[in-house]
CSV table of C-alpha atoms in Angstrom, one decimal:
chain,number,residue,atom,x,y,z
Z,1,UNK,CA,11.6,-5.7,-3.9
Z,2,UNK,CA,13.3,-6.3,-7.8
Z,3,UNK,CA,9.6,-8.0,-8.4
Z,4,UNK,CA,6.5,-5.7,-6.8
Z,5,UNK,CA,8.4,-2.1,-5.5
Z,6,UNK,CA,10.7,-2.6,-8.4
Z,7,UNK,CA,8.5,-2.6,-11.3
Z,8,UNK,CA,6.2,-0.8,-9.7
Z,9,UNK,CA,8.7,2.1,-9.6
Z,10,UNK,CA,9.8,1.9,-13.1
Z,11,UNK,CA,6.4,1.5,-14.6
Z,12,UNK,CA,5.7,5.2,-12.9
Z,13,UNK,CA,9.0,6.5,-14.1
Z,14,UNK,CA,7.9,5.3,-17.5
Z,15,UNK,CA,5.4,7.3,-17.7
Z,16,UNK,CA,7.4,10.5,-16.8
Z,17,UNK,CA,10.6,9.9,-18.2
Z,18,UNK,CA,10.3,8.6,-21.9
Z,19,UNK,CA,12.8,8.7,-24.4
Z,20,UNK,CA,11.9,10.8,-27.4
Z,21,UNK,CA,12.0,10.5,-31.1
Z,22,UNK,CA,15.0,11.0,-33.6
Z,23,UNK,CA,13.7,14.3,-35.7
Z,24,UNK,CA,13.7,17.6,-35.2
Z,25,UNK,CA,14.0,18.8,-31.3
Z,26,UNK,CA,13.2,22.5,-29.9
Z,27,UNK,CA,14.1,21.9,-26.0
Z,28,UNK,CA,17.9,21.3,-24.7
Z,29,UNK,CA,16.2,18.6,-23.3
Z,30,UNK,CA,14.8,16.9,-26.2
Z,31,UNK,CA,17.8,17.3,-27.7
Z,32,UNK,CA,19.8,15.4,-25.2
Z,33,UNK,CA,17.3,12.8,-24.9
Z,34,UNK,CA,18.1,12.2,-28.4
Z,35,UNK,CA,21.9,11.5,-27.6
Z,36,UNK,CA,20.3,8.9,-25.2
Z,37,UNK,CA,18.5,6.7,-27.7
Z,38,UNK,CA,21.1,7.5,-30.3
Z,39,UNK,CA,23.8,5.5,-27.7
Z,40,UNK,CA,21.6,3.3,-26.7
Z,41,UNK,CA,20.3,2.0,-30.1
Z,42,UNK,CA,22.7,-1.2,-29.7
Z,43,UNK,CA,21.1,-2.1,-27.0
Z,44,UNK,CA,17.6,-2.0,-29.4
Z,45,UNK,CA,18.9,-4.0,-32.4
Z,46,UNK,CA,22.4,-5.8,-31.9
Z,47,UNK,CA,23.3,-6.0,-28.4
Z,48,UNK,CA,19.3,-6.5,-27.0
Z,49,UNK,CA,21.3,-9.8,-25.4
Z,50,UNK,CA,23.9,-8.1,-23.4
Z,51,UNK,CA,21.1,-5.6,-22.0
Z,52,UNK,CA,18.8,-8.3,-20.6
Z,53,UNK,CA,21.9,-10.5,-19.1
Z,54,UNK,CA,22.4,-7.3,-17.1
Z,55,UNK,CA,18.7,-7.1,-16.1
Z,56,UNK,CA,19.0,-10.1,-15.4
Z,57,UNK,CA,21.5,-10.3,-13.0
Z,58,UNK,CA,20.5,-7.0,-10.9
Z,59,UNK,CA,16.9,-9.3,-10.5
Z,60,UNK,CA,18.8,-12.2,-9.2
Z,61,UNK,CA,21.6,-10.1,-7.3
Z,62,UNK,CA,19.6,-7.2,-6.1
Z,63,UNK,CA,22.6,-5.0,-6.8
Z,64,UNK,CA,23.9,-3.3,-10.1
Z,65,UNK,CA,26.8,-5.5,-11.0
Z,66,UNK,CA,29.5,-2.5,-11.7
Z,67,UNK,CA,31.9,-5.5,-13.6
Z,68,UNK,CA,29.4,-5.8,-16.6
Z,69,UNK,CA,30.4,-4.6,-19.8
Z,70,UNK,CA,27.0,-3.4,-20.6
Z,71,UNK,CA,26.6,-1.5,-17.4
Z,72,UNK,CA,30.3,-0.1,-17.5
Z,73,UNK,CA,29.2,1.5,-20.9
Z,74,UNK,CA,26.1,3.1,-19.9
Z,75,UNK,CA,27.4,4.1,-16.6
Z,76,UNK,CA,30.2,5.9,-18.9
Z,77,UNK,CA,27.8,7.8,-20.8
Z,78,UNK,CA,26.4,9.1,-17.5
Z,79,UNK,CA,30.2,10.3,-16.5
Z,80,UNK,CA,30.9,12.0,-19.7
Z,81,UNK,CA,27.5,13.9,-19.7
Z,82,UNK,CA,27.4,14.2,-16.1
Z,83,UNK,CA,27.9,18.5,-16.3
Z,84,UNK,CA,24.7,18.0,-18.8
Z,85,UNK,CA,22.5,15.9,-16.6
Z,86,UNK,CA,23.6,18.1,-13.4
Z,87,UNK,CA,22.3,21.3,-15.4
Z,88,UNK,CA,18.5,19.5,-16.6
Z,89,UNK,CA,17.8,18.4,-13.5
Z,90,UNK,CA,19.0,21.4,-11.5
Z,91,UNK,CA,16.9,23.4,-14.2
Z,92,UNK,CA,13.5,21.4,-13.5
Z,93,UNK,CA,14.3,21.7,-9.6
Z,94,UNK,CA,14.2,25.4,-10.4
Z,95,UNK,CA,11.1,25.7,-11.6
Z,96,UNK,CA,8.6,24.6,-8.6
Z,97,UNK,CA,7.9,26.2,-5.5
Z,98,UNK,CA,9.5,25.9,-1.7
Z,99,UNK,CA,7.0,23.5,0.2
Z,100,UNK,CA,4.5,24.6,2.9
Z,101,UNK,CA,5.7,25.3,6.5
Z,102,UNK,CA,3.2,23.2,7.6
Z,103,UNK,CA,0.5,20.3,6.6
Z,104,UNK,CA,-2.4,20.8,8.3
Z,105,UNK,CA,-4.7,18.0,8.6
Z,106,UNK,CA,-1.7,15.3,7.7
Z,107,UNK,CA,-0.4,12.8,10.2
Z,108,UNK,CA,3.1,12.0,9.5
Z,109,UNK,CA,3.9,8.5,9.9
Z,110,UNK,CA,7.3,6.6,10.3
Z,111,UNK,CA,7.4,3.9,7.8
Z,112,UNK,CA,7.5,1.1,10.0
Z,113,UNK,CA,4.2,2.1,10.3
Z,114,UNK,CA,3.3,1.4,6.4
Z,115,UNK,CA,3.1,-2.3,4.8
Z,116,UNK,CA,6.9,-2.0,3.5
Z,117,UNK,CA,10.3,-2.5,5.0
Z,118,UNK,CA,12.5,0.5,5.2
Z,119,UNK,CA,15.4,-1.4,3.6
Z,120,UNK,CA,13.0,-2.5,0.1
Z,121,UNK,CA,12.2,1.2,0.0
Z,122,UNK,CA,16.2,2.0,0.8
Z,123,UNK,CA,17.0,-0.4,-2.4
Z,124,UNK,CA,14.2,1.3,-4.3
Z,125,UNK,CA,15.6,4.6,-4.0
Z,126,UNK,CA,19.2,3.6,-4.9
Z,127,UNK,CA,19.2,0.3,-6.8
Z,128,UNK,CA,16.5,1.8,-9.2
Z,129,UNK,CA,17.1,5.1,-8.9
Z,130,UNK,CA,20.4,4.4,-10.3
Z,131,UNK,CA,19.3,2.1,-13.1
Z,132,UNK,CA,17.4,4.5,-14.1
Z,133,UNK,CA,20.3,7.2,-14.2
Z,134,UNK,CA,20.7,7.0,-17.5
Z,135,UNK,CA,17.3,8.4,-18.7
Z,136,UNK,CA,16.6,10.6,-15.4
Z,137,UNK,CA,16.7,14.6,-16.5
Z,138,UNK,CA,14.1,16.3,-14.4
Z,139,UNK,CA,12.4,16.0,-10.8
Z,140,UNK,CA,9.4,13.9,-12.2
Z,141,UNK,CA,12.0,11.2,-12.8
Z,142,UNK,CA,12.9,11.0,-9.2
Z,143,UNK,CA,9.4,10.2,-7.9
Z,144,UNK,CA,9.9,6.2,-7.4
Z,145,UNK,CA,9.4,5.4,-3.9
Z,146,UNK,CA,6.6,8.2,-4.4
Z,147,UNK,CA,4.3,5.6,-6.4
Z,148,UNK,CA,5.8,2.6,-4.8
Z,149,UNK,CA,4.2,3.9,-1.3
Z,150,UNK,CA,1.0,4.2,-3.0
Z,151,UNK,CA,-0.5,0.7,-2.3
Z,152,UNK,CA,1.3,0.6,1.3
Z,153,UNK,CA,-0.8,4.5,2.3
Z,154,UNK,CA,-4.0,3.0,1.3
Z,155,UNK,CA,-3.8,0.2,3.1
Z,156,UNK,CA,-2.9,2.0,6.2
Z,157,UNK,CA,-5.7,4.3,5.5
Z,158,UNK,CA,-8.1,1.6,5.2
Z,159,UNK,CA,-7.0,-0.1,8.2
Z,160,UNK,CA,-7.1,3.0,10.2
Z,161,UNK,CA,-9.3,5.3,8.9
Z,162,UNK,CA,-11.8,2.7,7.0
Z,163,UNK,CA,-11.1,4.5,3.7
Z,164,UNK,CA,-12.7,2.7,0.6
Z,165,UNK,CA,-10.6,2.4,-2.4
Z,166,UNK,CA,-13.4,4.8,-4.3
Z,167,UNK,CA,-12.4,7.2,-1.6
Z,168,UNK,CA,-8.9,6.8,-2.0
Z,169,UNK,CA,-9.0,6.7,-5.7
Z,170,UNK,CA,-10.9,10.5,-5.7
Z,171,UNK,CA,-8.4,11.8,-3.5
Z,172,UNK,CA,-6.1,10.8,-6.0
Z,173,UNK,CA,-7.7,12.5,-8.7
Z,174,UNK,CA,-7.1,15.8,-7.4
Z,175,UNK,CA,-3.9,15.3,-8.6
Z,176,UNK,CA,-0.6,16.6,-7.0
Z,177,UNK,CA,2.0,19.6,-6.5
Z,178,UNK,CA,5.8,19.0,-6.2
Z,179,UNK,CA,7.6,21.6,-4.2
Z,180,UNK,CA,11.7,21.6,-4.0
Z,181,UNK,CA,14.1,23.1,-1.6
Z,182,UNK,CA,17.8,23.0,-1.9
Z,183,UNK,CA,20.2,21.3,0.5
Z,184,UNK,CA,23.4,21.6,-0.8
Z,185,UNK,CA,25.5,21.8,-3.8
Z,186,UNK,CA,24.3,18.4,-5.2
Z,187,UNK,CA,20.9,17.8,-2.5
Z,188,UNK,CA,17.6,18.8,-2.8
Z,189,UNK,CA,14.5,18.1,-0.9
Z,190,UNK,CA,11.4,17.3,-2.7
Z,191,UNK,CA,7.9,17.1,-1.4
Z,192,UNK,CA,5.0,15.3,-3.6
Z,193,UNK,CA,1.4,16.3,-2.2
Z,194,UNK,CA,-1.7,15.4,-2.9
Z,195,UNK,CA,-5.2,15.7,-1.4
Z,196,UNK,CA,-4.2,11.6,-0.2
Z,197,UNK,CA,-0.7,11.4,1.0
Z,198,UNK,CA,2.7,14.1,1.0
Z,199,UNK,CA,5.8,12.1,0.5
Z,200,UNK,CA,8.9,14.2,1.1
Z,201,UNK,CA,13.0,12.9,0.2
Z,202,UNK,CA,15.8,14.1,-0.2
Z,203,UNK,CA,17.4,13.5,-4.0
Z,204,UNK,CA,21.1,13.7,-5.1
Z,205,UNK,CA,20.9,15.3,-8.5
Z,206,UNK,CA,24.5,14.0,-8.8
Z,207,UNK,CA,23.8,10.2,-8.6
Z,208,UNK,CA,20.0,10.0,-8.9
Z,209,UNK,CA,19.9,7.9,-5.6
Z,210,UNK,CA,16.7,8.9,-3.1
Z,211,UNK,CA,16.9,8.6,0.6
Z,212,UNK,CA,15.7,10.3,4.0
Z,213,UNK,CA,12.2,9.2,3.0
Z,214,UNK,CA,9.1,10.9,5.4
Z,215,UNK,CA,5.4,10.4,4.4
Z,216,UNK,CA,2.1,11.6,6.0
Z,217,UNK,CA,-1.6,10.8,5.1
Z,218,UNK,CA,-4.4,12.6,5.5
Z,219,UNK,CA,-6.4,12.8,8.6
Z,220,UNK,CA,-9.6,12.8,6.1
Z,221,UNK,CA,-10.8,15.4,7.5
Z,222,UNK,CA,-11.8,18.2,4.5
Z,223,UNK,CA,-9.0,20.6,3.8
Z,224,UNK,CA,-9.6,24.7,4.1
Z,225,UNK,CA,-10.9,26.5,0.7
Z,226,UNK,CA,-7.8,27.6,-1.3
Z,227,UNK,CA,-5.2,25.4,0.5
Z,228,UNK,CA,-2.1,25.8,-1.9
Z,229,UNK,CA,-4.1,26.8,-4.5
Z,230,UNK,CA,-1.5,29.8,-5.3
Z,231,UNK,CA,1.3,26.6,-5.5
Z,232,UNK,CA,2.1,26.7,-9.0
Z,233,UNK,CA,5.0,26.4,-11.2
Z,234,UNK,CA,7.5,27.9,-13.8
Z,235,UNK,CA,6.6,26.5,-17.4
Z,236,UNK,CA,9.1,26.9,-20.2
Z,237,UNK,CA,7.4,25.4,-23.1
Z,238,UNK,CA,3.9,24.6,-24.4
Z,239,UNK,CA,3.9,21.1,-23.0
Z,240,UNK,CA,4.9,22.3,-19.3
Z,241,UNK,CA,2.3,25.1,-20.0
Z,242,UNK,CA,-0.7,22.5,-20.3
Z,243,UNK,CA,0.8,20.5,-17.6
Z,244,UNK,CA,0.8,23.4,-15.0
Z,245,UNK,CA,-3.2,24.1,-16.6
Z,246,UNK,CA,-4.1,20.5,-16.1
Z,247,UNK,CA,-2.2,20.4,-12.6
Z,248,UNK,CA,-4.5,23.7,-11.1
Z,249,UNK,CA,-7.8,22.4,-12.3
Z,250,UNK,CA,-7.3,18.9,-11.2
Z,251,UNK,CA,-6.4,20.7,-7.8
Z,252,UNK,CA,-9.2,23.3,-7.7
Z,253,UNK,CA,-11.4,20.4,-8.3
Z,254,UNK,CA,-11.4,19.6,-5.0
Z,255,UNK,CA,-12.5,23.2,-3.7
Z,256,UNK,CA,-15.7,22.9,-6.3
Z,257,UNK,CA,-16.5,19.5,-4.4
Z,258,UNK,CA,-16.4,20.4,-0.9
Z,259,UNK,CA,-16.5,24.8,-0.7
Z,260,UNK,CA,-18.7,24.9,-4.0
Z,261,UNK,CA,-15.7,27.1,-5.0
Z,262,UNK,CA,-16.3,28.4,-8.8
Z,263,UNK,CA,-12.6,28.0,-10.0
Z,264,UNK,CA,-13.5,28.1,-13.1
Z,265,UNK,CA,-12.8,24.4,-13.9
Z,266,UNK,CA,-16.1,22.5,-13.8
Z,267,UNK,CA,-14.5,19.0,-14.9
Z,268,UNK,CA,-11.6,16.9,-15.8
Z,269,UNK,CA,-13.9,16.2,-18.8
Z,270,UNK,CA,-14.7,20.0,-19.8
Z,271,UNK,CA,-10.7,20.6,-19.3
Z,272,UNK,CA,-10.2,18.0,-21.3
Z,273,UNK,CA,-13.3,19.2,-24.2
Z,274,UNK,CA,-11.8,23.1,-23.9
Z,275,UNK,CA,-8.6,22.4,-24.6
Z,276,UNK,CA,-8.5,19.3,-27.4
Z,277,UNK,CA,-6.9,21.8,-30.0
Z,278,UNK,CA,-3.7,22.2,-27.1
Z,279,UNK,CA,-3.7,18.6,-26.5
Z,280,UNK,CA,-3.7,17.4,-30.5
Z,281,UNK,CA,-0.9,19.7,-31.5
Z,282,UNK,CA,1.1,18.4,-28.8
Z,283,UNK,CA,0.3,14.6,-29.7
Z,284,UNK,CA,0.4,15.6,-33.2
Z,285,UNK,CA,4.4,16.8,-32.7
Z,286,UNK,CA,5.5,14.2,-30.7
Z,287,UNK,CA,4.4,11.2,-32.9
Z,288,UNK,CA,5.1,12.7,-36.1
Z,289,UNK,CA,8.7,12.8,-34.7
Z,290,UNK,CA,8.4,8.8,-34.8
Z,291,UNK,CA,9.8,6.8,-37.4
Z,292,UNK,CA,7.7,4.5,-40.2
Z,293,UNK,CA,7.6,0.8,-39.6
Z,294,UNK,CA,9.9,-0.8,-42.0
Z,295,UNK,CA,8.1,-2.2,-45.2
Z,296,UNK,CA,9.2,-5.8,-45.0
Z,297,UNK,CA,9.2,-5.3,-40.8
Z,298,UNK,CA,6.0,-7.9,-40.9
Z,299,UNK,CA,8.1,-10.9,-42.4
Z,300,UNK,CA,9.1,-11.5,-39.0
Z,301,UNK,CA,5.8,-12.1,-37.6
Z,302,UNK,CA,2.1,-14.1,-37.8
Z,303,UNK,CA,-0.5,-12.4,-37.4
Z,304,UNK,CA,-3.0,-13.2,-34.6
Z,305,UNK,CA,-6.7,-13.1,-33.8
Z,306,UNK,CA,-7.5,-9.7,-33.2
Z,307,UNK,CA,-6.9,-9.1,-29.4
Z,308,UNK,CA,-10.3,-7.6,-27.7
Z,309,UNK,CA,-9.1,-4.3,-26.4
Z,310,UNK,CA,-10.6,-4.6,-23.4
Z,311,UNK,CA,-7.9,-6.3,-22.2
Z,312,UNK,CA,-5.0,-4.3,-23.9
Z,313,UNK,CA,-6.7,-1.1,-23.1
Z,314,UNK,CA,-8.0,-1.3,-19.4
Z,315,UNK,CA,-8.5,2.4,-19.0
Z,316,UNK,CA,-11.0,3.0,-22.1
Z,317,UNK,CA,-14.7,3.7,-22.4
Z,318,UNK,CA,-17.1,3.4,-24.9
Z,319,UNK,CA,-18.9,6.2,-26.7
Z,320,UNK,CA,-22.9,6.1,-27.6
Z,321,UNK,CA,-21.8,4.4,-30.8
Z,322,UNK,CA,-20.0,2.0,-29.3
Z,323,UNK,CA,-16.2,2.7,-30.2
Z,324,UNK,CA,-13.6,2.8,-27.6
Z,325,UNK,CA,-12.0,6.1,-26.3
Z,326,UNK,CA,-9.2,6.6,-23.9
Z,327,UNK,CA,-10.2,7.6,-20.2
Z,328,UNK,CA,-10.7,10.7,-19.0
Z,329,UNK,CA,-7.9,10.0,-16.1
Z,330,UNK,CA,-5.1,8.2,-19.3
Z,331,UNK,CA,-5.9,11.4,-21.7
Z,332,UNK,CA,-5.5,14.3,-19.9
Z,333,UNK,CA,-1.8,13.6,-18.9
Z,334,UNK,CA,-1.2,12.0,-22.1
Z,335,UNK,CA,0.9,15.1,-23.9
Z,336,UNK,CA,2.1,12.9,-26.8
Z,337,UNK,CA,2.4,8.9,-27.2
Z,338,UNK,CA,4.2,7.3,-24.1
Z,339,UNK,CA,1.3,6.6,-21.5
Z,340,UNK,CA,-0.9,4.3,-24.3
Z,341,UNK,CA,2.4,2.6,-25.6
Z,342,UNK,CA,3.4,2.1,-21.8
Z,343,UNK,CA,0.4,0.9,-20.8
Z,344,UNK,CA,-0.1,-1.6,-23.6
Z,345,UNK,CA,3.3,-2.7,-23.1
Z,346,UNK,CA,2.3,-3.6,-19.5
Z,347,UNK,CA,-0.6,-5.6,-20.3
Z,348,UNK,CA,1.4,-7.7,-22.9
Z,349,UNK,CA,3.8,-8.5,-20.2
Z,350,UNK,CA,2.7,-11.9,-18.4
Z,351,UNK,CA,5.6,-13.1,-16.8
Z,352,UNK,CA,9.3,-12.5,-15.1
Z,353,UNK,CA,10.5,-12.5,-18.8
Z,354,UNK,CA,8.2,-10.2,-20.4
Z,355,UNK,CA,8.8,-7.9,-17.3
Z,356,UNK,CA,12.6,-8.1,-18.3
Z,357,UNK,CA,11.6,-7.1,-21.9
Z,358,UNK,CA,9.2,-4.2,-20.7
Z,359,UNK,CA,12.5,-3.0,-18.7
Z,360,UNK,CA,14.7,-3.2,-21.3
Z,361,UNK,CA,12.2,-1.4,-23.6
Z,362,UNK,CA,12.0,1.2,-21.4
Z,363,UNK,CA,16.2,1.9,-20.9
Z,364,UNK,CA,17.2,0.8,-24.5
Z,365,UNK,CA,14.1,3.1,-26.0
Z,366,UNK,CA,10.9,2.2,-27.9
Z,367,UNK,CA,10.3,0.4,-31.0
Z,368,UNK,CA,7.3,2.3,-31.9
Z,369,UNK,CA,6.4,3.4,-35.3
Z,370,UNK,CA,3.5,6.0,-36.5
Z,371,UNK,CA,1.9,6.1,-40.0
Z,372,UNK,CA,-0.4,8.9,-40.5
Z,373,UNK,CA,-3.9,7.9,-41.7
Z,374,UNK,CA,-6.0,11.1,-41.7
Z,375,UNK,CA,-6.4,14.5,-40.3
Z,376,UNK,CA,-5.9,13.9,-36.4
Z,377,UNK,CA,-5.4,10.2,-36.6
Z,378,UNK,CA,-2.6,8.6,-36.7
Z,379,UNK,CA,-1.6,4.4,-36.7
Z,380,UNK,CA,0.5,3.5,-34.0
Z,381,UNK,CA,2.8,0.1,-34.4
Z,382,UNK,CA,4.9,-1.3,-30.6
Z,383,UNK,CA,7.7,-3.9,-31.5
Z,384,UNK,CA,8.0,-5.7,-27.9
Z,385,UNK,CA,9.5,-8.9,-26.8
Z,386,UNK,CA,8.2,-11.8,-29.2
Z,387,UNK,CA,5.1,-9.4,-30.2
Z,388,UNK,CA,3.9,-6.4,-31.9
Z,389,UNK,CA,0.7,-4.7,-31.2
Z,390,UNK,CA,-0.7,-1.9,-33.8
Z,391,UNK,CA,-4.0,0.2,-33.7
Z,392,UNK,CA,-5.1,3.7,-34.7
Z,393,UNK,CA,-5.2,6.7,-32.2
Z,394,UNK,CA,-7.8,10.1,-33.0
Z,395,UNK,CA,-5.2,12.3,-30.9
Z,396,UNK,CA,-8.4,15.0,-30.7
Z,397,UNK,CA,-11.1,12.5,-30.4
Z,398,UNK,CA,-9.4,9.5,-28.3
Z,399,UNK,CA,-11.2,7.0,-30.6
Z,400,UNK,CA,-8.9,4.1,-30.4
Z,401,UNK,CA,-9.6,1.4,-33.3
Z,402,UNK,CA,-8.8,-0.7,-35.9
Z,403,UNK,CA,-6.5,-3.3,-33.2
Z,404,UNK,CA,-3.6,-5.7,-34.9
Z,405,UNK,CA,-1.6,-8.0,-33.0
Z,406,UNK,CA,1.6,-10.2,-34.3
Z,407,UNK,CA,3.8,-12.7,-32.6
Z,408,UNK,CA,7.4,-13.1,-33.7
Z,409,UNK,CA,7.8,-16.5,-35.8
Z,410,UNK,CA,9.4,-19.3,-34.3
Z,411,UNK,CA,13.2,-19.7,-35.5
């Protein structure tokens, strides 16, 4: 599990449940998220050590070792903030819709049925779950055995229903709704659909550990016109208010496709085109909140060949002048900076070690840097493991450029 579900799960969670910069904050959540990274900035410079021994361990053990110094301190940050993290995550559950009565055209499978054992997915939705306590503050973050299943549904749909993975990966694109119901004081259920698979749990917004897991898939068969296209939900800020934009067209999409439904979203592209000045000042806030690379920070380094961005950047195209842009699919959930530095992080990691150090990045918080260069474009520098990794960023455009790689000098 620590080695496929695992990372699997906390890449995902990465992507949802970044830590944020140490400037100014307008959210009660931002603001908290700062208290994070300001306790756990021993863990970046000082005490990195103790934080991968622990890592370490729970790989080897397969069980969070509750005598470690390390995770007795963060586990006491949790306790003493516990009334705090209670309120966020009660405050995002609020927010989103009661599920369906029913799923029409979904099969609902047990999960001996899917390539995974029901106690892998049991330690995914406690042992990681709990690691990742610490930076958990809203449903999105509770969504691990949600992508973890993703590679056991389409092989069941491609065993049983012949479904390519082009067919697999449209469905996908439609995006997805999250709909919450509570249980009790400190259980809720939550229900992830998309046009693919629903994946339903129940989540203790107490403890952050996911159980009673139930999925179905669909029968492939097309969906009715309009089929929870009314299922949308609260936003409270400018970022959730793009997010619940980008969620309804992504969904709609699929009525334009097979009803010829005109719901007023043509593309994922023209969403994308229509909206750049929404997406920019988002981008635009969020890096600017990053700190400047130290001046003598490249004394610790060599410099490398230039790494062909290709292979740091698999989700990029190239424009009729031949520079490289961000995808379609990366850009239009990309609200600031932590999808591009996650994924380049991933494809710097080549080994058990590196996927400690991409872990640790992740709880301890980044060591990313921005320099503004120009209007809109902005130099963005990753400090991870041994390496470093720096290129510029158009946050309107999505021109990526201008690629720098260092390793760490031996000694």
């Amino acid at each position: 599990m620590i080695r496929q579900g695992y990372l699997c799960g906390l890449f995902f969670l990465l992507l949802v449940n970044s830590s944020t910069a140490q400037k100014k904050y307008e959210t009660e959540k931002e603001r908290f998220q700062a208290r994070i990274d300001a306790f756990m900035q021993p863990y970046r410079s000082g005490k990195e050590e103790a934080l991968q021994r622990l890592l370490m361990r729970i790989e080897a053990e397969q069980s969070l070792p509750e005598d470690d110094s390390t995770y007795m301190a963060i586990n006491a940050f949790h306790t003493r903030n516990r009334k705090t993290y209670n309120k966020l995550r009660l405050n995002s559950l609020k927010r989103y819709p009661a599920p369906p009565d029913t799923f029409p055209g979904y099969e609902q499978l047990s999960i001996s049925q899917l390539d995974i054992d029901q106690t892998e997915l049991d330690r995914i939705g406690t042992l990681v779950q709990q690691m990742a306590n610490i930076r958990t503050l809203d449903v999105e973050g509770s969504a691990t055995v949600q992508y973890v299943l993703l590679g056991s549904v389409f092989k069941y749909l491609q065993d049983n229903y012949g479904v390519p993975l082009s067919g697999f990966m449209e469905g996908y694109s439609y995006g997805h709704l999250i709909c919450t119901e509570k249980q009790d004081r400190e259980h809720w259920q939550v229900t992830w659909i998309n046009r693919v698979y629903i994946t339903r749990y129940r989540w203790n917004i107490a403890t952050n550990v996911v159980d009673e897991v139930k999925v179905w898939v669909s029968d492939g068969e097309i969906r009715s016109a309009g089929w929870l296209s009314d299922a949308t939900f609260r936003a409270d800020t400018p970022q959730q208010e793009l997010m619940r934009d980008v969620s309804a067209c992504l969904w709609s999409l699929y009525d334009r496709k097979h009803h010829h439904t005109d719901t007023g979203c043509e593309s994922a592209l023209g969403f994308l085109e229509a909206n750049r000045d929404r997406y920019a000042t988002l981008r635009d806030q969020r890096i600017g909140k990053l700190p400047r690379l130290p001046e003598d920070w490249e004394e610790q380094y060599v410099r490398k060949e230039a790494p062909i961005i290709d292979d740091l950047f698999l989700p990029v195209e190239r424009t009729g002048e031949g520079a490289y842009r961000l995808s379609e699919s990366m850009s239009i959930s990309e609200f600031g900076y932590q999808n591009i530095l996650n994924h380049v992080q991933v494809r710097l990691s080549e080994g058990p070690v590196d996927n400690i150090q991409f872990i640790k990045s992740w709880i301890a918080g980044y060591k990313a840097y921005a320099t503004p260069v120009e209007k809109d474009v902005w130099r963005l520098t990753v400090r991870f493991g041994s390496g470093a990794f720096s290129f510029t960023w158009n946050i309107r455009t999505d021109i990526i450029g201008e690629e720098q790689r260092w390793e760490k000098k031996a000694g």
